[in-house]
Short mmCIF file of N, CA and C in Angstrom, two decimals:
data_model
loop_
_atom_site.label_atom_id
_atom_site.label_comp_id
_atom_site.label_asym_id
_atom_site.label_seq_id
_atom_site.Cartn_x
_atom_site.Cartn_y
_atom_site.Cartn_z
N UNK Q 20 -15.45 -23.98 -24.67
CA UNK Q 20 -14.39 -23.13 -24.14
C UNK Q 20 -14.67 -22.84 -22.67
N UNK Q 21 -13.98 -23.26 -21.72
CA UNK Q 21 -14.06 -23.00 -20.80
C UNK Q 21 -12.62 -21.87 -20.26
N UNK Q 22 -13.10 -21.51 -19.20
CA UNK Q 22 -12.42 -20.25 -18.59
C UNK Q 22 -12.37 -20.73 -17.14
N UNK Q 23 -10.57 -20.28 -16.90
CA UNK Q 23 -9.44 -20.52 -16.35
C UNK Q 23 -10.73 -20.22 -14.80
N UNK Q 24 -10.37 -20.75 -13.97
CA UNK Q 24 -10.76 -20.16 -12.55
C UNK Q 24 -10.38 -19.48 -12.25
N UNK Q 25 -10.84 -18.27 -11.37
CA UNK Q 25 -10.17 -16.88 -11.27
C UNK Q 25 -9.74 -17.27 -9.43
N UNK Q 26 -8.48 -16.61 -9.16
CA UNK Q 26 -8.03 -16.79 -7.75
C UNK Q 26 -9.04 -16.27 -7.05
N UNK Q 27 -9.14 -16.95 -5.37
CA UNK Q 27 -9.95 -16.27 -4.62
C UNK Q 27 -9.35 -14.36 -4.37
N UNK Q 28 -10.40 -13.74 -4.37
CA UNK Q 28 -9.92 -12.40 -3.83
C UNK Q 28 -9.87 -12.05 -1.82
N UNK Q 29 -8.41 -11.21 -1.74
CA UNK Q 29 -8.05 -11.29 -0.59
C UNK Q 29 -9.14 -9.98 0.24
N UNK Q 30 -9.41 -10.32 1.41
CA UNK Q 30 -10.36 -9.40 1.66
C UNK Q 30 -9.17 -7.87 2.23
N UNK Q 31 -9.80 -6.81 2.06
CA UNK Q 31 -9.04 -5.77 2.52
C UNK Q 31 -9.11 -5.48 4.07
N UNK Q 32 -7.52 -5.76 4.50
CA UNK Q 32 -7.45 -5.40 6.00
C UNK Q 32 -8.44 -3.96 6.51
N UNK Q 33 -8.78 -4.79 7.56
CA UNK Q 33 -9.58 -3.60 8.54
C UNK Q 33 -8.94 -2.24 9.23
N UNK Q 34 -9.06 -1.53 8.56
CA UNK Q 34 -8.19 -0.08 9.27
C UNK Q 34 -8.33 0.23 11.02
N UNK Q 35 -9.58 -0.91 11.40
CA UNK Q 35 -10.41 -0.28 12.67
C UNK Q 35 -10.22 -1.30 13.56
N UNK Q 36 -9.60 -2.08 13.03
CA UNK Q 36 -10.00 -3.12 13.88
C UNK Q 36 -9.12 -3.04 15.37
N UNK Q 37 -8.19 -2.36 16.04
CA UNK Q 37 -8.01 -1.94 16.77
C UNK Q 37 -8.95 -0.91 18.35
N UNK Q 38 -9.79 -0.50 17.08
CA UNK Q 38 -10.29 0.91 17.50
C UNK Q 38 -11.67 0.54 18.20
N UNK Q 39 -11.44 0.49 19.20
CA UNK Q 39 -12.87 0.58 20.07
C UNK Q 39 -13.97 1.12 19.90
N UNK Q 40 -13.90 2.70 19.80
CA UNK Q 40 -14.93 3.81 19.76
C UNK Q 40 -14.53 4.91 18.63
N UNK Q 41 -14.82 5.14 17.70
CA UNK Q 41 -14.73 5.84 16.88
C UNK Q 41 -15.21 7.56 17.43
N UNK Q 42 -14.40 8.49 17.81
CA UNK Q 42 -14.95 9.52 17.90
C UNK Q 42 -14.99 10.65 17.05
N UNK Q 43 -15.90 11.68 17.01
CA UNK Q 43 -16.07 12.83 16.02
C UNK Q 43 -14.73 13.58 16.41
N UNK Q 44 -13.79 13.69 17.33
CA UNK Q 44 -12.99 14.66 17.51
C UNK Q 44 -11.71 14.28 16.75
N UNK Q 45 -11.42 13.44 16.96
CA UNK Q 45 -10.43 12.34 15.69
C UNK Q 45 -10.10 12.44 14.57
N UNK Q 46 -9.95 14.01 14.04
CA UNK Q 46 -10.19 14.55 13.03
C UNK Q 46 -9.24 13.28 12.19
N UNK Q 47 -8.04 13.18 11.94
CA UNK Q 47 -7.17 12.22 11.50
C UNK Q 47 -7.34 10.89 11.09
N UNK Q 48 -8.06 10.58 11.87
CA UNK Q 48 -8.37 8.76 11.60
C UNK Q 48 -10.12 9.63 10.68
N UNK Q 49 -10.90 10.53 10.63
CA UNK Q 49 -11.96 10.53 10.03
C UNK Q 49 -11.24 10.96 8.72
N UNK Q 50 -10.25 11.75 8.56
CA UNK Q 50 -9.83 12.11 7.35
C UNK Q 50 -9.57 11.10 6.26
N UNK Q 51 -9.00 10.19 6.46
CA UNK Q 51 -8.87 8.71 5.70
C UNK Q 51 -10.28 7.93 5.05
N UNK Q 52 -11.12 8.68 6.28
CA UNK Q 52 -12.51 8.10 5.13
C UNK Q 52 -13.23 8.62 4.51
N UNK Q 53 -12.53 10.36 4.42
CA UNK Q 53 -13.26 10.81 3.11
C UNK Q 53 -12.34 11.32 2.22
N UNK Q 54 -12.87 11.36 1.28
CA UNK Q 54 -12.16 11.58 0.08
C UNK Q 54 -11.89 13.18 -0.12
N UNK Q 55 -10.83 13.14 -1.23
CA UNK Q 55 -10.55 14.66 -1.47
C UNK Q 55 -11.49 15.33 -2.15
N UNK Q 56 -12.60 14.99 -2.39
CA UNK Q 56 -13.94 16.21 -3.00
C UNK Q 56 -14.40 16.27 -1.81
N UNK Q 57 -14.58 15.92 -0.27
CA UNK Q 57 -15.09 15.55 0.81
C UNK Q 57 -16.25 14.60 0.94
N UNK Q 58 -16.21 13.25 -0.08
CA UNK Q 58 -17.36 12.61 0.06
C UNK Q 58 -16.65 11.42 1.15
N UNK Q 59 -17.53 11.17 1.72
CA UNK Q 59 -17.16 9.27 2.69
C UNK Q 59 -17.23 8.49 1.95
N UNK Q 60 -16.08 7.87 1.91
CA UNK Q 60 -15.74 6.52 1.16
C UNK Q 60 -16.85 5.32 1.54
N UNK Q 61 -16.74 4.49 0.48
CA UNK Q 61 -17.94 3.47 0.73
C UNK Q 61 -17.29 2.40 1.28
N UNK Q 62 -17.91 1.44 1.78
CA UNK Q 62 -17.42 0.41 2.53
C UNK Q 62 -16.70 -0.75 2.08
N UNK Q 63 -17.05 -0.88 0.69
CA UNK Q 63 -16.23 -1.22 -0.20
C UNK Q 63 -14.96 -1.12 -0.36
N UNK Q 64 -14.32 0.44 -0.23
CA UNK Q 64 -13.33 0.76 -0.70
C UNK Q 64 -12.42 0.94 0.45
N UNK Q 65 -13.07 1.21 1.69
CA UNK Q 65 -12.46 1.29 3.31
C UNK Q 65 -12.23 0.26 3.92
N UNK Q 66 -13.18 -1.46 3.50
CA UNK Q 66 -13.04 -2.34 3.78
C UNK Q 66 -13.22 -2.34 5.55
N UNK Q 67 -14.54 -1.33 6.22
CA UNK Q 67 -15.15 -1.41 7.43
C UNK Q 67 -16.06 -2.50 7.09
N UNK Q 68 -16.33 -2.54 8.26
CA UNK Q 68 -17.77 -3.78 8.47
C UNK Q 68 -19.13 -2.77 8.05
N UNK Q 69 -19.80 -3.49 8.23
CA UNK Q 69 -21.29 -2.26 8.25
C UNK Q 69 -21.47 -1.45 9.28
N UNK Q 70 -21.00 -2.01 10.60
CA UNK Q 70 -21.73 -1.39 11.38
C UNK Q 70 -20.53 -0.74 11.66
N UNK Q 71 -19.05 -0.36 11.43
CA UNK Q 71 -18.40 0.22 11.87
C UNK Q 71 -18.44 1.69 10.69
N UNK Q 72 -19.11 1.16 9.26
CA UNK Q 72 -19.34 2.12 8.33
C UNK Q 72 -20.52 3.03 8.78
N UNK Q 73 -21.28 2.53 9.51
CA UNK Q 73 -22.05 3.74 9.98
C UNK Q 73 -21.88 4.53 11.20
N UNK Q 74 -20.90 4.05 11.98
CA UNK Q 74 -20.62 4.73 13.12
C UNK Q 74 -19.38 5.70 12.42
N UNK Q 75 -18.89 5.42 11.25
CA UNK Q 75 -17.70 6.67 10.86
C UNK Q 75 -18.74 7.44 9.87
N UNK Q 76 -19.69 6.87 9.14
CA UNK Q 76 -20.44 8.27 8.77
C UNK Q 76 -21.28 8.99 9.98
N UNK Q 77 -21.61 8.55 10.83
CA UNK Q 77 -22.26 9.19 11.98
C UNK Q 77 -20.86 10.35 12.74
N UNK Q 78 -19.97 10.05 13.28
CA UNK Q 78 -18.79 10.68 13.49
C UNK Q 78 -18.66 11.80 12.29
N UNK Q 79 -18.38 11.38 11.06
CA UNK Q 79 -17.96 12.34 9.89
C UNK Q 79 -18.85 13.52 9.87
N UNK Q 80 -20.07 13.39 9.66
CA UNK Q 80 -21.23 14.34 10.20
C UNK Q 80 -20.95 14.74 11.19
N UNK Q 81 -20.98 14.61 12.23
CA UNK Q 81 -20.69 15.47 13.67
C UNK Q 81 -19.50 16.20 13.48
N UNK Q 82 -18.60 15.53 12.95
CA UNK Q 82 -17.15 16.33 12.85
C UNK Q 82 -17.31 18.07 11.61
N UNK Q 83 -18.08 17.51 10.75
CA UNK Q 83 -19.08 18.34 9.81
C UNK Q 83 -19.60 19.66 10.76
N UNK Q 84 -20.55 19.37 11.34
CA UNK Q 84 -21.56 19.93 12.55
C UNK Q 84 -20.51 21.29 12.90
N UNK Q 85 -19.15 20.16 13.56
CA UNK Q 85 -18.84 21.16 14.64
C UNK Q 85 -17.08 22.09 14.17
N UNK Q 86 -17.07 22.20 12.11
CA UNK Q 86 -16.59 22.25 11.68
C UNK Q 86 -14.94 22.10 11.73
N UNK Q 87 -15.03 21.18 11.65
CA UNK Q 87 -13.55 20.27 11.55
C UNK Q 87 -13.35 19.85 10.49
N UNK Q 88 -14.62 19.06 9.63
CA UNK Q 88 -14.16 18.51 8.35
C UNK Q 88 -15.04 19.38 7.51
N UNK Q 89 -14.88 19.63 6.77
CA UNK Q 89 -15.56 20.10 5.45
C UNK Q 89 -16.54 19.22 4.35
N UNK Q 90 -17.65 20.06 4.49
CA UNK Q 90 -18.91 19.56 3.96
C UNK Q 90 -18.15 18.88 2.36
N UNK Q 91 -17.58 19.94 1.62
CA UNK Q 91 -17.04 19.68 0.41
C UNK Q 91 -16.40 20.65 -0.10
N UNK Q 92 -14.96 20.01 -1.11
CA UNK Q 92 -14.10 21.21 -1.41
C UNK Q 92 -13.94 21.75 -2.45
N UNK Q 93 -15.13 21.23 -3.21
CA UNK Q 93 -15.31 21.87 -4.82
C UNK Q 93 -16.45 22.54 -4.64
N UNK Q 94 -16.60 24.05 -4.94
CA UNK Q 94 -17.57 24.93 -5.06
C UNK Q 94 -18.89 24.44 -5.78
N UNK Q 95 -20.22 24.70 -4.64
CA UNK Q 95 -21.20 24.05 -5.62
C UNK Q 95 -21.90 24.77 -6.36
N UNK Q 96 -23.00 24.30 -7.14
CA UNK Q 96 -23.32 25.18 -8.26
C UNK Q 96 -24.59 25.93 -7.50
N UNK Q 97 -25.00 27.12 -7.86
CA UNK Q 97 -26.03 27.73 -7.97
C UNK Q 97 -25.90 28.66 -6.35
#
């Protein structure tokens, strides 16, 4: 028994690929990469490169820092 070949999968367009410099003040374009509990989406699911995935968690943190985005929006325990 063999099994059908599965289609190639399409890669997910780059949200960034425009974007030169990613800055912490950008609240808007950082909002898209985290999620509604306030975690950062993985690179997987944002379809950044690597190195553009660490320059938006580096940004997301700073934006964090200088409270713009929120650490997280479900109350934690203890």
């Amino acid at each position: 028994m063999s099994r059908a070949p599965r289609p190639p999968r399409r890669r997910k367009p780059n949200p960034l690929r425009d974007v030169e410099t990613v800055d912490w003040s950008d609240v808007s374009v950082l909002r898209t990469f985290v999620s509604d509990r306030g975690k950062i989406r993985s690179r997987r699911v944002t379809g950044l490169t690597g190195q553009q995935q660490r320059r938006v968690a580096t940004a997301i943190r700073t934006a964090r820092e200088m409270a713009l985005l929120p650490y997280s929006s479900s109350p934690g325990k203890g």
